[in-house]
C-alpha cells in the first residue's frame, strides 16, 4: 500500500513537471553550475541538439531527453544551472524540488574542471539530499590547456561517489559517464557520500529538530537535510513534503510558481 | 490527516517564533561557510594548479573589453560591424532572390491564364499569398542568415557576459537587474526568446521589468524592415559609395535609441508601478572559448533562421491573401483598405505616418515580419502594378505614395518601439500568468511609440524640415 501510494505521488509530481515516464525507465537528473557545459553534456548523452551558449543561465527551460545504454532506457532531465540549492531564486527552487521530491534514480552533477572548488559547493549540497550522485568533471581539455590537474580518482575517494572526467564537446569520457550513471541508477553500485560537518551547535540543533519532525516526513527524505532547511527559516520544503494528497502536491508546486508572480 | 497537519502547523509556528528565529541568519551563514570550507578542503587535495586560474591572455582581453574607457566603444564597433556585414551581405542575395521569386510569379500568372482560372483566384493566390511570401523570403532570409550566425558566434565566444558587465552600471542606475543586459541581447534574435530568458533574473520585480521592456530592441522580424528602409531612404540620401555605411549608421542609431528607451522605461517602471531597489548579484565572466564554427553555422541556420522564417511564412501567406481581398473588395468607390486607411489617415499624419502604414502595423500584429509586405501590397494593389525587384523600385513606389524621409524615420521608430508581436505577447502571458501585465506589455510600448513619433513628426513640421 505504502509503495503504491509513493509511486502515485511521484508520477503526479513528474506530471506537474510536464514529464511522462514509462514504467521501466530510469529517471536521471542533470544538475550543475551555470556555464559548465551542462547543455553540451545533455546533448552528448541524448543526441539532442539543443542550442548551447557560452553564458551563464542559457538553460532556463527545463529540457528532457532519453537515451539507451546497455539496454536500459534512461530519461534525462536537464535542470536549470544553479550555484546552490538554497532556493533563493526560482530556478534554484526548481532544481531543488526536482532532486528532492522527484527522487531521480541518479543525479549527475556537471562540474567545471577549471574551477572545481566553487562547483563542489553544489555537489556537496546535492549529496546531502540524495546519495545517488555521479560527478561529471567536464571541460577537462580546458583544464589541461590551463595547466590545471584534477585527480578524478582522489575526488571519488574524497566525495565517496563516482567522479568521471569528461570533455563533452569532443565526446570524451561519455561512455564511462553512462556506465557510472547506469551502475548507480540500477543499484549495482552503492555510494557513501561525504557529508558536510557543520558547527557543533548547528549539528546539535538539527539533530534535535530532525527527531521532532520525523513523524511528519516520508521515509525516503533525508530528515537531517529538512531540519537544516527549517533552521535556516525555509519552510517551503516541509510544506510541500507533508502535503498528504498527490493532487495537492501538484497544486503546491504550481501555486508556488504562481505565487512568485504575485507582487 | 487534519490532526497531523494541525500538530505540524503548531510545530512550524513554534520553530518560527522560538529561539531559532533570532539566530536564523547566523545559522544560515554558518551552514554556508561550512559548505564552502568543506569544498575548499576537498579541492585543495585533488586540484593542482601550475598557474593561476584564469589565463593571463583572458585577463588581458577582459581588461580591454570591459574597461571603462574602451568597453562601450568596442561594443558599439562590434554592433556596427555585425550590422554592416548584415546590411552589405544581405543586399545582393536579397535582390537575386527577389528577381528569381518574381520571375516565378510571372510563370505562375502565365499558368493561371493558360488554364483560364478566374481573376479573383489568381489575385488571392498569386498577387496575395505568393507575392507576400516572396517578399518575406527575399527581404528576411538573407539578413537573418547572416545576422544569426554572427550573433551566435559572439555568444559562443563568451562576449555577452562582457556586454552585461559593461552595461551593468546603467541598468543599476535604472534600478533594475544587471542581467537584464543579457536578456536584452537575446531580444535581438527574437523577443519571445528574450522574454523566456528573463527567467535568469531572480527577483520577480526586476524580471517583470525585463520582460516588459524586452520589446524595445529590434528582433529579427523587425531588423529587415529597419535595414530596408534605411537603405532606401538614408542610404539613398548620400553618394552611392557611402550608402551602406549610412544605412548601417542609421540602424546602429536606432538600436541605440531602443537601448536608451529600454533604460528609460525600466527606470520609469521602477519609480512608479514596480518600485524597488536593484538586487545584488555576482556576474561570472566565463573564459573565452573557441567557438565551434561549423556547428554554429548549422545550428543557427536550422534552429533559428529556418524556424523564424517558417513562422513568418506561415503568417504571411494568409495575411497576404486577406490583404489582397481587402484591397480588392470595393464599397462605394473605395476598397476596404482604402476606407480603413482613410479612417486612420488623420491620426497617422500626426505621427508622420499614413493610414496604410498604420493599418499594416495593426494587421501585422501576428508577426512583425509581415508589416512591410502588407504595406507594400496595399500600395501596389491600389495603384499600378510594379515589379519590386530592386530597392530603387521600392523607393519610387514609396515616394509616389507621398513618402518623405520623415515617413521613413517615423515608420522605423514606430516599428522599433510599438507593441510586441503575437507570439511574444503569448509568451509574456505564459511567463507572467497575468492578463493584466500582458495587456500592459502591449499598451506601454504602443504609448511610447506614439509619443516618440508624435514628438519627432511635430518637431519636423514645426521646424519646417519637411
XYZ file of C-alpha atoms in Angstrom:
729
model
C 0.000 0.000 0.000
C 2.721 2.342 1.028
C 4.636 1.568 -2.127
C 1.675 2.200 -4.395
C 0.953 5.499 -2.736
C 4.502 6.611 -3.166
C 4.699 5.764 -6.818
C 1.394 7.541 -7.478
C 2.700 10.606 -5.746
C 5.841 10.645 -7.763
C 4.022 10.256 -11.055
C 1.810 13.191 -10.170
C 4.967 15.108 -9.395
C 6.517 14.264 -12.744
C 3.297 15.274 -14.445
C 3.425 18.620 -12.703
C 6.848 18.984 -14.260
C 5.419 18.028 -17.632
C 7.305 14.740 -17.714
C 5.949 11.450 -18.973
C 7.722 8.469 -17.502
C 7.436 4.884 -18.595
C 7.415 2.134 -16.010
C 10.752 0.562 -16.936
C 12.504 3.872 -17.427
C 15.175 5.197 -15.105
C 14.948 8.912 -14.343
C 18.244 10.755 -14.187
C 18.593 14.448 -13.366
C 21.348 16.646 -14.717
C 22.374 19.425 -12.338
C 25.327 21.765 -12.268
C 26.556 25.316 -12.007
C 25.708 27.602 -14.917
C 28.200 27.575 -17.766
C 29.849 24.256 -17.024
C 28.827 22.741 -20.335
C 25.778 21.100 -18.829
C 23.798 21.530 -22.023
C 26.676 20.076 -24.006
C 26.711 17.029 -21.748
C 22.955 16.785 -22.109
C 23.180 16.898 -25.899
C 26.072 14.463 -25.981
C 24.196 11.947 -23.851
C 20.824 12.228 -25.537
C 21.920 13.033 -29.063
C 19.575 16.026 -28.992
C 20.626 19.321 -30.480
C 19.614 21.976 -28.011
C 21.496 25.161 -28.625
C 24.355 25.675 -26.210
C 25.838 29.059 -25.487
C 28.701 30.468 -23.547
C 26.895 32.476 -20.931
C 25.593 31.594 -17.521
C 21.904 30.832 -17.484
C 21.488 29.587 -21.023
C 19.318 26.699 -19.938
C 16.330 28.435 -18.471
C 13.918 25.957 -19.944
C 13.928 22.529 -18.441
C 14.849 20.120 -21.189
C 14.455 16.386 -21.253
C 15.644 13.610 -23.498
C 16.062 9.872 -23.495
C 18.908 7.559 -24.247
C 19.572 3.858 -24.067
C 22.605 2.318 -22.514
C 23.193 -1.399 -22.065
C 19.546 -1.994 -22.991
C 18.207 0.256 -20.265
C 16.038 3.232 -21.128
C 17.001 6.406 -19.314
C 15.065 9.653 -19.143
C 17.472 12.535 -18.671
C 16.125 15.772 -17.197
C 18.259 18.867 -17.637
C 17.737 21.115 -14.612
C 18.437 24.860 -14.615
C 22.038 25.679 -13.802
C 22.432 26.898 -10.226
C 25.242 27.754 -7.869
C 23.460 26.358 -4.855
C 20.273 24.639 -3.742
C 19.434 27.137 -1.034
C 16.349 28.038 -3.054
C 16.735 31.789 -3.139
C 15.587 32.025 -6.759
C 13.001 30.344 -8.932
C 15.453 28.177 -10.845
C 17.219 27.052 -7.682
C 13.873 26.018 -6.308
C 13.015 24.092 -9.459
C 16.319 22.226 -9.278
C 15.994 21.542 -5.559
C 12.374 20.388 -5.764
C 13.191 18.048 -8.579
C 16.166 16.495 -6.833
C 14.339 16.154 -3.533
C 10.733 15.436 -4.465
C 11.329 13.896 -7.869
C 13.647 11.296 -6.327
C 15.506 10.586 -9.561
C 17.333 7.259 -9.832
C 20.572 9.142 -10.250
C 21.726 12.744 -10.272
C 24.610 13.801 -12.462
C 26.266 16.981 -11.224
C 28.249 18.530 -14.040
C 31.248 20.477 -12.790
C 33.824 22.690 -14.426
C 37.286 21.218 -14.029
C 38.823 24.680 -14.261
C 37.066 25.956 -11.143
C 36.212 22.820 -9.248
C 36.191 24.398 -5.820
C 33.196 26.594 -6.485
C 31.405 23.734 -8.225
C 31.923 21.420 -5.262
C 29.605 23.597 -3.171
C 26.707 22.418 -5.275
C 27.933 18.818 -5.304
C 28.029 18.798 -1.511
C 24.533 20.228 -1.295
C 23.127 17.682 -3.735
C 24.778 14.848 -1.821
C 23.004 15.986 1.344
C 19.677 15.316 -0.341
C 20.462 12.134 -2.179
C 23.339 9.659 -2.138
C 22.755 8.717 -5.775
C 25.184 11.214 -7.227
C 27.628 10.943 -10.107
C 30.030 13.837 -10.543
C 30.932 14.663 -14.120
C 34.168 16.664 -14.209
C 33.676 18.407 -17.512
C 35.895 20.742 -19.549
C 38.945 18.601 -18.867
C 40.524 19.825 -22.113
C 40.304 23.401 -20.952
C 41.771 22.496 -17.584
C 44.652 20.777 -19.329
C 45.183 23.805 -21.542
C 45.412 25.959 -18.447
C 47.728 23.519 -16.737
C 45.244 22.581 -14.048
C 45.402 18.961 -12.948
C 42.314 17.356 -11.461
C 42.735 13.949 -9.848
C 39.408 12.242 -10.521
C 40.254 9.113 -8.517
C 41.180 11.206 -5.498
C 37.976 13.210 -5.845
C 35.948 9.992 -5.959
C 37.621 8.920 -2.734
C 37.078 12.290 -1.070
C 33.438 12.578 -2.044
C 32.512 8.911 -1.826
C 30.671 8.999 -5.148
C 31.870 8.163 -8.679
C 33.630 11.070 -10.399
C 34.099 10.844 -14.153
C 36.376 13.200 -16.135
C 34.886 14.249 -19.496
C 35.335 16.597 -22.420
C 31.740 16.503 -23.522
C 32.055 18.604 -26.626
C 34.519 16.124 -28.094
C 32.615 13.149 -26.725
C 35.470 12.085 -24.442
C 34.552 10.181 -21.283
C 30.878 9.855 -22.108
C 30.875 6.076 -22.152
C 32.386 5.998 -18.670
C 29.798 8.539 -17.572
C 26.949 6.443 -18.968
C 28.335 3.339 -17.272
C 28.575 5.162 -13.969
C 25.037 6.542 -14.293
C 23.594 3.160 -15.085
C 25.505 1.317 -12.366
C 24.228 3.794 -9.841
C 20.670 4.125 -11.122
C 20.223 0.363 -11.370
C 21.594 -0.060 -7.858
C 24.695 -2.018 -8.852
C 26.944 0.479 -7.103
C 26.443 1.954 -3.666
C 27.895 5.266 -2.702
C 28.938 6.654 0.639
C 28.705 10.396 0.141
C 30.782 12.629 2.334
C 28.529 14.876 4.355
C 29.427 18.359 5.375
C 30.107 18.617 9.083
C 28.546 21.741 10.492
C 29.461 23.585 13.628
C 28.591 21.587 16.765
C 25.650 23.767 17.820
C 24.133 23.646 14.327
C 24.561 19.884 14.191
C 23.010 19.571 17.618
C 20.024 21.780 16.780
C 19.500 19.909 13.506
C 19.556 16.530 15.186
C 17.076 17.712 17.801
C 14.734 19.150 15.210
C 15.048 16.077 12.997
C 13.582 13.853 15.706
C 10.700 16.293 16.194
C 9.697 16.414 12.564
C 10.382 12.761 11.868
C 6.761 11.747 12.337
C 5.516 14.107 9.660
C 8.000 13.239 6.969
C 8.020 10.447 4.431
C 10.664 7.757 4.949
C 12.593 8.489 1.793
C 13.522 12.047 2.548
C 16.692 12.943 4.431
C 15.452 14.224 7.760
C 18.669 15.964 8.694
C 18.560 17.927 5.482
C 14.958 19.056 6.056
C 15.833 20.022 9.617
C 18.731 22.125 8.383
C 16.433 23.915 5.938
C 13.993 24.628 8.757
C 16.786 26.031 10.880
C 17.546 28.443 8.077
C 13.912 29.522 8.111
C 12.984 27.841 4.846
C 9.645 26.153 5.429
C 8.727 25.717 1.767
C 10.198 22.244 1.523
C 8.418 20.786 4.542
C 5.114 22.242 3.460
C 5.460 20.552 0.101
C 6.619 17.280 1.632
C 3.857 16.980 4.167
C 1.020 17.553 1.805
C -0.867 14.297 2.066
C -2.711 14.284 -1.249
C -0.925 13.945 -4.507
C -3.340 16.350 -6.160
C -2.393 18.940 -3.627
C 1.260 18.167 -4.088
C 0.827 19.047 -7.707
C -1.119 22.132 -6.747
C 1.507 23.348 -4.343
C 4.268 23.120 -6.886
C 2.237 25.082 -9.399
C 0.889 27.513 -6.819
C 4.387 28.274 -5.658
C 5.399 29.259 -9.141
C 2.322 31.414 -9.439
C 2.977 32.976 -6.041
C 6.341 34.174 -7.233
C 4.456 36.391 -9.599
C 2.191 37.995 -7.069
C 3.663 41.317 -6.245
C -4.843 13.806 8.420
C -6.181 17.069 9.751
C -4.781 16.327 13.184
C -1.350 15.586 11.789
C -1.344 18.753 9.797
C -2.522 20.668 12.795
C 0.297 19.474 15.004
C 2.761 20.080 12.204
C 1.488 23.603 11.831
C 1.973 24.220 15.528
C 5.467 22.771 15.325
C 6.259 25.048 12.411
C 4.994 28.114 14.203
C 6.994 27.035 17.224
C 10.088 26.901 15.050
C 9.108 30.203 13.574
C 8.726 32.022 16.846
C 11.167 30.278 19.099
C 14.811 30.748 19.752
C 15.644 29.763 16.171
C 14.258 32.902 14.615
C 16.808 35.188 16.226
C 19.689 33.088 15.114
C 18.330 32.286 11.678
C 20.692 34.440 9.639
C 23.551 33.371 11.854
C 22.732 29.709 11.249
C 22.416 30.270 7.540
C 25.800 31.939 7.367
C 27.332 29.178 9.433
C 25.835 26.498 7.160
C 27.066 28.219 4.015
C 30.554 28.749 5.392
C 30.765 25.104 6.474
C 29.865 24.007 2.954
C 32.418 26.382 1.448
C 35.231 25.313 3.698
C 34.458 21.665 3.031
C 34.604 22.345 -0.725
C 37.842 24.203 -0.250
C 39.422 21.335 1.664
C 38.452 18.784 -0.966
C 39.528 20.973 -3.879
C 42.849 21.583 -2.179
C 43.501 17.858 -2.160
C 42.521 16.998 -5.728
C 43.279 20.088 -7.830
C 46.799 21.097 -8.714
C 47.384 24.460 -10.342
C 50.527 25.143 -12.203
C 49.468 28.684 -12.996
C 46.781 30.927 -11.688
C 43.231 30.017 -12.595
C 42.426 32.440 -15.379
C 44.982 32.553 -18.130
C 46.799 35.800 -18.486
C 45.581 36.262 -22.019
C 41.925 36.041 -20.956
C 42.658 38.567 -18.253
C 44.297 40.936 -20.707
C 41.431 40.683 -23.175
C 38.933 41.312 -20.397
C 40.848 44.336 -19.190
C 40.312 45.885 -22.607
C 36.811 44.642 -23.396
C 35.386 45.650 -20.040
C 37.422 48.755 -19.362
C 35.614 51.966 -18.549
C 37.199 53.790 -21.444
C 37.079 51.206 -24.188
C 34.306 48.816 -23.144
C 31.390 50.730 -24.616
C 33.149 51.987 -27.789
C 34.281 48.430 -28.593
C 30.727 47.216 -28.065
C 29.435 49.839 -30.484
C 32.096 48.954 -33.033
C 31.198 45.260 -32.793
C 27.498 46.054 -33.117
C 28.261 48.264 -36.100
C 30.435 45.585 -37.685
C 27.774 42.908 -37.281
C 25.110 45.191 -38.743
C 27.379 46.402 -41.533
C 28.146 42.815 -42.554
C 24.440 42.078 -42.415
C 23.414 45.118 -44.468
C 26.147 44.724 -47.076
C 25.967 40.987 -47.264
C 22.193 40.853 -47.425
C 21.769 43.378 -50.204
C 22.927 41.292 -53.131
C 21.293 37.934 -52.311
C 18.104 39.820 -51.446
C 17.928 41.245 -54.933
C 18.778 37.915 -56.519
C 16.068 36.201 -54.517
C 13.573 38.928 -55.418
C 14.372 38.660 -59.119
C 14.074 34.886 -59.007
C 10.895 34.803 -56.979
C 9.163 37.486 -59.062
C 10.229 35.720 -62.246
C 8.441 32.679 -60.831
C 5.399 34.834 -60.114
C 5.212 35.677 -63.836
C 5.330 31.992 -64.667
C 2.544 31.372 -62.158
C 0.484 34.142 -63.754
C 1.042 32.651 -67.211
C -0.057 29.291 -65.883
C -3.218 30.742 -64.356
C -4.037 32.470 -67.668
C -3.361 29.261 -69.562
C -5.816 27.198 -67.546
C -8.310 30.055 -67.591
C -8.536 30.477 -63.831
C -10.835 33.255 -62.636
C -9.243 36.608 -61.863
C -10.059 36.554 -58.178
C -8.374 33.190 -57.697
C -5.236 34.464 -59.395
C -5.474 37.579 -57.229
C -5.804 35.786 -53.898
C -3.276 33.051 -54.599
C -0.643 34.789 -56.703
C -0.915 38.517 -56.066
C -1.905 37.997 -52.440
C -0.371 34.869 -50.989
C 2.579 34.215 -53.274
C 3.669 37.808 -53.525
C 3.756 38.370 -49.772
C 5.615 35.090 -49.348
C 8.135 36.152 -51.958
C 8.605 39.438 -50.129
C 9.039 37.899 -46.738
C 11.566 35.384 -48.024
C 13.603 37.787 -50.133
C 13.628 40.552 -47.512
C 14.119 38.400 -44.432
C 16.145 35.373 -45.344
C 19.481 36.989 -46.273
C 19.796 39.316 -43.252
C 18.813 36.513 -40.895
C 21.176 34.019 -42.491
C 23.992 36.483 -41.846
C 22.936 38.054 -38.550
C 22.116 34.886 -36.628
C 25.463 33.108 -37.167
C 27.385 36.300 -36.342
C 25.385 36.807 -33.173
C 25.764 33.149 -32.198
C 29.498 33.459 -32.782
C 29.726 36.304 -30.254
C 27.544 34.317 -27.892
C 29.754 31.231 -28.111
C 32.937 33.232 -27.726
C 31.643 34.415 -24.373
C 31.172 38.065 -25.263
C 27.628 38.506 -23.922
C 28.585 38.431 -20.215
C 31.080 41.194 -21.006
C 28.256 43.221 -22.502
C 26.310 42.674 -19.293
C 29.356 43.764 -17.341
C 29.699 46.975 -19.361
C 26.027 47.840 -19.130
C 25.622 46.834 -15.505
C 26.008 50.309 -14.061
C 23.444 51.747 -16.486
C 20.905 49.129 -15.528
C 21.731 49.709 -11.891
C 21.004 53.402 -12.392
C 17.687 52.376 -13.916
C 17.086 50.420 -10.691
C 16.971 47.090 -12.470
C 18.954 43.902 -12.623
C 22.279 43.839 -14.425
C 21.373 40.540 -16.049
C 18.739 42.455 -17.992
C 21.572 43.280 -20.387
C 21.739 39.571 -21.235
C 18.004 39.203 -21.737
C 18.039 42.357 -23.834
C 20.729 40.838 -26.053
C 18.624 37.723 -26.520
C 15.823 40.019 -27.706
C 17.927 40.895 -30.755
C 17.314 37.391 -32.008
C 13.678 37.132 -31.049
C 11.706 38.924 -28.362
C 9.835 35.765 -27.394
C 13.193 34.107 -26.699
C 14.293 37.238 -24.878
C 11.211 37.138 -22.660
C 11.818 33.489 -21.793
C 15.459 34.204 -20.987
C 14.280 36.669 -18.310
C 13.944 33.621 -16.063
C 17.598 34.063 -15.189
C 16.588 37.116 -13.164
C 15.704 36.045 -9.635
C 13.665 38.932 -8.331
C 10.094 38.943 -9.696
C 10.031 42.738 -9.882
C 13.182 43.019 -11.962
C 12.208 40.058 -14.079
C 8.887 41.688 -14.893
C 10.628 44.911 -15.898
C 12.989 42.960 -18.128
C 10.030 41.195 -19.732
C 8.054 44.389 -20.285
C 10.949 46.252 -21.886
C 12.438 43.428 -23.938
C 10.463 44.567 -26.948
C 12.484 47.788 -27.307
C 15.355 46.019 -29.010
C 14.536 45.071 -32.584
C 14.048 41.374 -33.198
C 14.830 39.650 -36.458
C 11.321 40.267 -37.663
C 11.955 43.997 -37.455
C 15.612 44.227 -38.443
C 14.823 43.673 -42.136
C 12.245 46.474 -42.019
C 14.769 48.819 -40.418
C 17.536 47.765 -42.796
C 15.390 48.053 -45.900
C 14.025 51.480 -45.028
C 17.492 52.683 -44.011
C 18.878 51.501 -47.329
C 16.056 53.101 -49.279
C 15.935 56.476 -47.577
C 19.113 57.063 -45.591
C 21.375 55.176 -47.988
C 19.813 56.955 -50.923
C 20.454 60.368 -49.410
C 24.231 60.115 -49.725
C 26.609 59.175 -52.519
C 26.315 55.550 -53.605
C 29.747 54.677 -52.248
C 28.681 55.523 -48.711
C 25.125 54.237 -48.866
C 25.674 51.009 -46.920
C 27.748 52.884 -44.372
C 24.984 55.471 -43.955
C 22.358 52.766 -43.666
C 24.468 50.951 -41.059
C 24.912 54.110 -39.024
C 21.154 54.630 -39.171
C 20.394 51.109 -37.931
C 23.017 51.367 -35.169
C 21.474 54.696 -34.132
C 18.035 53.083 -33.994
C 19.370 50.222 -31.864
C 20.881 52.800 -29.500
C 17.543 54.603 -29.330
C 15.963 51.255 -28.466
C 18.504 50.637 -25.684
C 18.051 54.170 -24.361
C 14.265 53.687 -24.267
C 14.783 50.310 -22.566
C 16.761 52.013 -19.798
C 14.391 54.957 -19.569
C 11.254 52.836 -19.357
C 12.938 50.435 -16.904
C 13.744 53.413 -14.725
C 10.236 54.830 -15.031
C 8.686 51.473 -14.179
C 10.874 51.012 -11.134
C 9.994 54.501 -9.933
C 6.238 54.033 -10.404
C 4.350 50.744 -10.698
C 7.241 48.400 -9.944
C 9.054 50.204 -7.149
C 12.139 48.673 -5.602
C 15.881 48.662 -5.372
C 18.168 46.750 -7.709
C 19.241 43.426 -6.277
C 22.833 42.470 -5.822
C 24.289 39.716 -7.938
C 27.620 38.345 -8.968
C 28.276 38.042 -12.645
C 30.772 35.445 -13.646
C 32.935 36.251 -16.625
C 33.366 32.843 -18.208
C 36.590 32.006 -20.006
C 36.666 32.690 -23.717
C 36.066 29.525 -25.623
C 36.980 28.696 -29.148
C 33.669 28.715 -30.982
C 32.759 25.666 -32.990
C 32.226 27.432 -36.282
C 30.724 24.541 -38.199
C 28.216 23.799 -35.504
C 27.309 27.479 -35.175
C 26.525 27.719 -38.865
C 24.391 24.610 -38.901
C 22.564 25.303 -35.640
C 21.888 28.975 -36.215
C 20.696 28.238 -39.714
C 18.461 25.320 -38.799
C 17.312 26.263 -35.309
C 16.865 29.955 -35.715
C 16.801 31.104 -39.322
C 14.578 28.348 -40.643
C 12.440 28.467 -37.502
C 11.809 32.200 -37.698
C 11.365 32.107 -41.445
C 8.846 29.273 -41.243
C 6.865 31.188 -38.672
C 6.915 34.276 -40.888
C 5.849 32.301 -43.932
C 3.006 30.633 -42.051
C 1.673 34.025 -41.027
C 2.499 35.812 -44.259
C 0.529 33.534 -46.570
C -2.922 34.101 -45.039
C -2.101 37.732 -44.274
C -1.221 38.249 -47.945
C -4.471 36.681 -49.069
C -6.519 38.763 -46.621
C -4.749 41.960 -47.642
C -5.415 41.287 -51.301
C -9.088 40.621 -50.586
C -9.391 43.784 -48.501
C -7.673 45.756 -51.254
C -9.941 44.433 -53.967
C -13.393 44.457 -52.428
C -14.928 47.800 -53.100
C -17.506 49.560 -51.007
C -18.665 52.551 -52.975
C -15.682 53.722 -54.989
C -13.082 52.798 -52.385
C -11.633 49.410 -51.420
C -11.974 48.272 -47.819
C -8.309 49.066 -47.333
C -8.938 52.499 -48.781
C -11.717 53.075 -46.248
C -9.640 51.794 -43.335
C -6.585 53.769 -44.403
C -8.685 56.891 -44.940
C -10.136 56.490 -41.490
C -6.679 56.064 -39.916
C -5.107 58.794 -42.051
C -5.688 61.880 -39.865
C -4.221 60.241 -36.778
C -1.380 58.638 -38.755
C -0.399 62.010 -40.222
C 0.092 63.387 -36.727
C 2.749 60.694 -36.242
C 4.390 61.357 -39.582
C 2.915 58.143 -40.988
C -0.035 57.463 -43.259
C -3.169 55.334 -42.873
C -1.779 52.404 -44.849
C 1.347 52.159 -42.699
C -0.668 52.237 -39.502
C -3.033 49.621 -40.889
C -0.067 47.423 -41.832
C 1.131 47.611 -38.216
C -2.318 46.601 -36.997
C -2.630 43.709 -39.461
C 0.976 42.797 -38.692
C 0.252 42.007 -35.042
C 0.759 38.239 -35.524
C 4.312 38.766 -36.788
C 6.376 41.888 -37.343
C 7.886 40.339 -40.458
C 4.745 40.930 -42.479
C 4.290 44.632 -41.753
C 6.412 45.753 -44.691
C 4.930 43.249 -47.183
C 1.367 44.192 -46.179
C 2.151 47.854 -46.570
C 3.757 47.372 -49.968
C 0.920 45.172 -51.182
C -1.618 47.730 -50.106
C 0.220 50.420 -52.064
C 0.694 48.205 -55.084
C -2.844 46.906 -55.318
C -4.202 50.408 -55.028
C -2.055 51.724 -57.874
C -0.308 50.419 -60.962
C 1.436 47.056 -60.982
C 5.087 47.213 -60.216
C 7.935 44.823 -60.201
C 9.633 45.353 -56.900
C 12.887 43.664 -57.672
C 15.151 46.461 -56.573
C 15.413 48.960 -53.780
C 15.101 51.724 -56.324
C 11.714 50.448 -57.462
C 10.646 50.353 -53.822
C 11.849 53.893 -53.317
C 9.882 55.041 -56.369
C 6.756 53.313 -55.109
C 7.048 54.885 -51.670
C 7.812 58.353 -52.984
C 4.840 58.053 -55.348
C 2.737 57.397 -52.277
C 3.854 60.611 -50.640
C 6.774 59.294 -48.568
C 9.479 61.612 -47.306
C 12.492 60.908 -45.113
C 10.224 61.731 -42.175
C 7.780 58.988 -43.132
C 10.642 56.507 -43.246
C 12.053 57.692 -39.913
C 8.636 57.633 -38.246
C 7.931 54.159 -39.538
C 11.308 52.901 -38.327
C 10.778 54.441 -34.885
C 7.249 53.072 -34.695
C 8.478 49.628 -35.742
C 11.238 49.775 -33.139
C 9.015 50.840 -30.288
C 5.474 49.557 -30.873
C 3.782 46.548 -29.269
C 5.474 43.128 -29.486
C 4.230 40.511 -31.940
C 1.515 37.990 -31.104
C 3.974 35.217 -30.306
C 5.829 37.411 -27.856
C 2.595 38.527 -26.187
C 1.586 34.899 -25.787
C 4.990 34.152 -24.286
C 4.640 37.095 -21.905
C 1.295 35.703 -20.783
C 2.816 32.265 -20.241
C 5.713 33.726 -18.271
C 3.749 36.155 -16.110
C 0.465 34.233 -15.972
C -1.201 37.615 -15.785
C -3.575 39.106 -18.334
C -3.067 42.489 -16.737
C 0.681 42.534 -17.369
C 0.265 41.077 -20.840
C -2.085 43.884 -21.839
C 0.249 46.376 -20.211
C 3.165 44.914 -22.167
C 1.300 45.738 -25.378
C -0.087 49.141 -24.441
C 3.019 50.565 -22.771
C 5.262 50.235 -25.863
C 2.405 51.407 -28.073
C 2.147 54.534 -25.943
C 5.903 55.063 -26.166
C 5.836 54.573 -29.959
C 3.007 57.096 -30.358
C 4.620 59.689 -28.110
C 8.061 59.402 -29.731
C 6.798 59.532 -33.327
C 4.371 62.323 -32.453
C 7.140 64.450 -30.962
C 9.549 63.748 -33.823
C 6.977 64.434 -36.526
C 5.576 67.577 -34.918
C 9.082 68.935 -34.369
C 9.908 68.278 -38.003
C 6.711 70.029 -39.143
C 7.259 72.901 -36.766
C 10.823 73.496 -37.871
C 9.730 73.265 -41.479
C 12.068 70.371 -42.184
C 9.519 68.594 -44.376
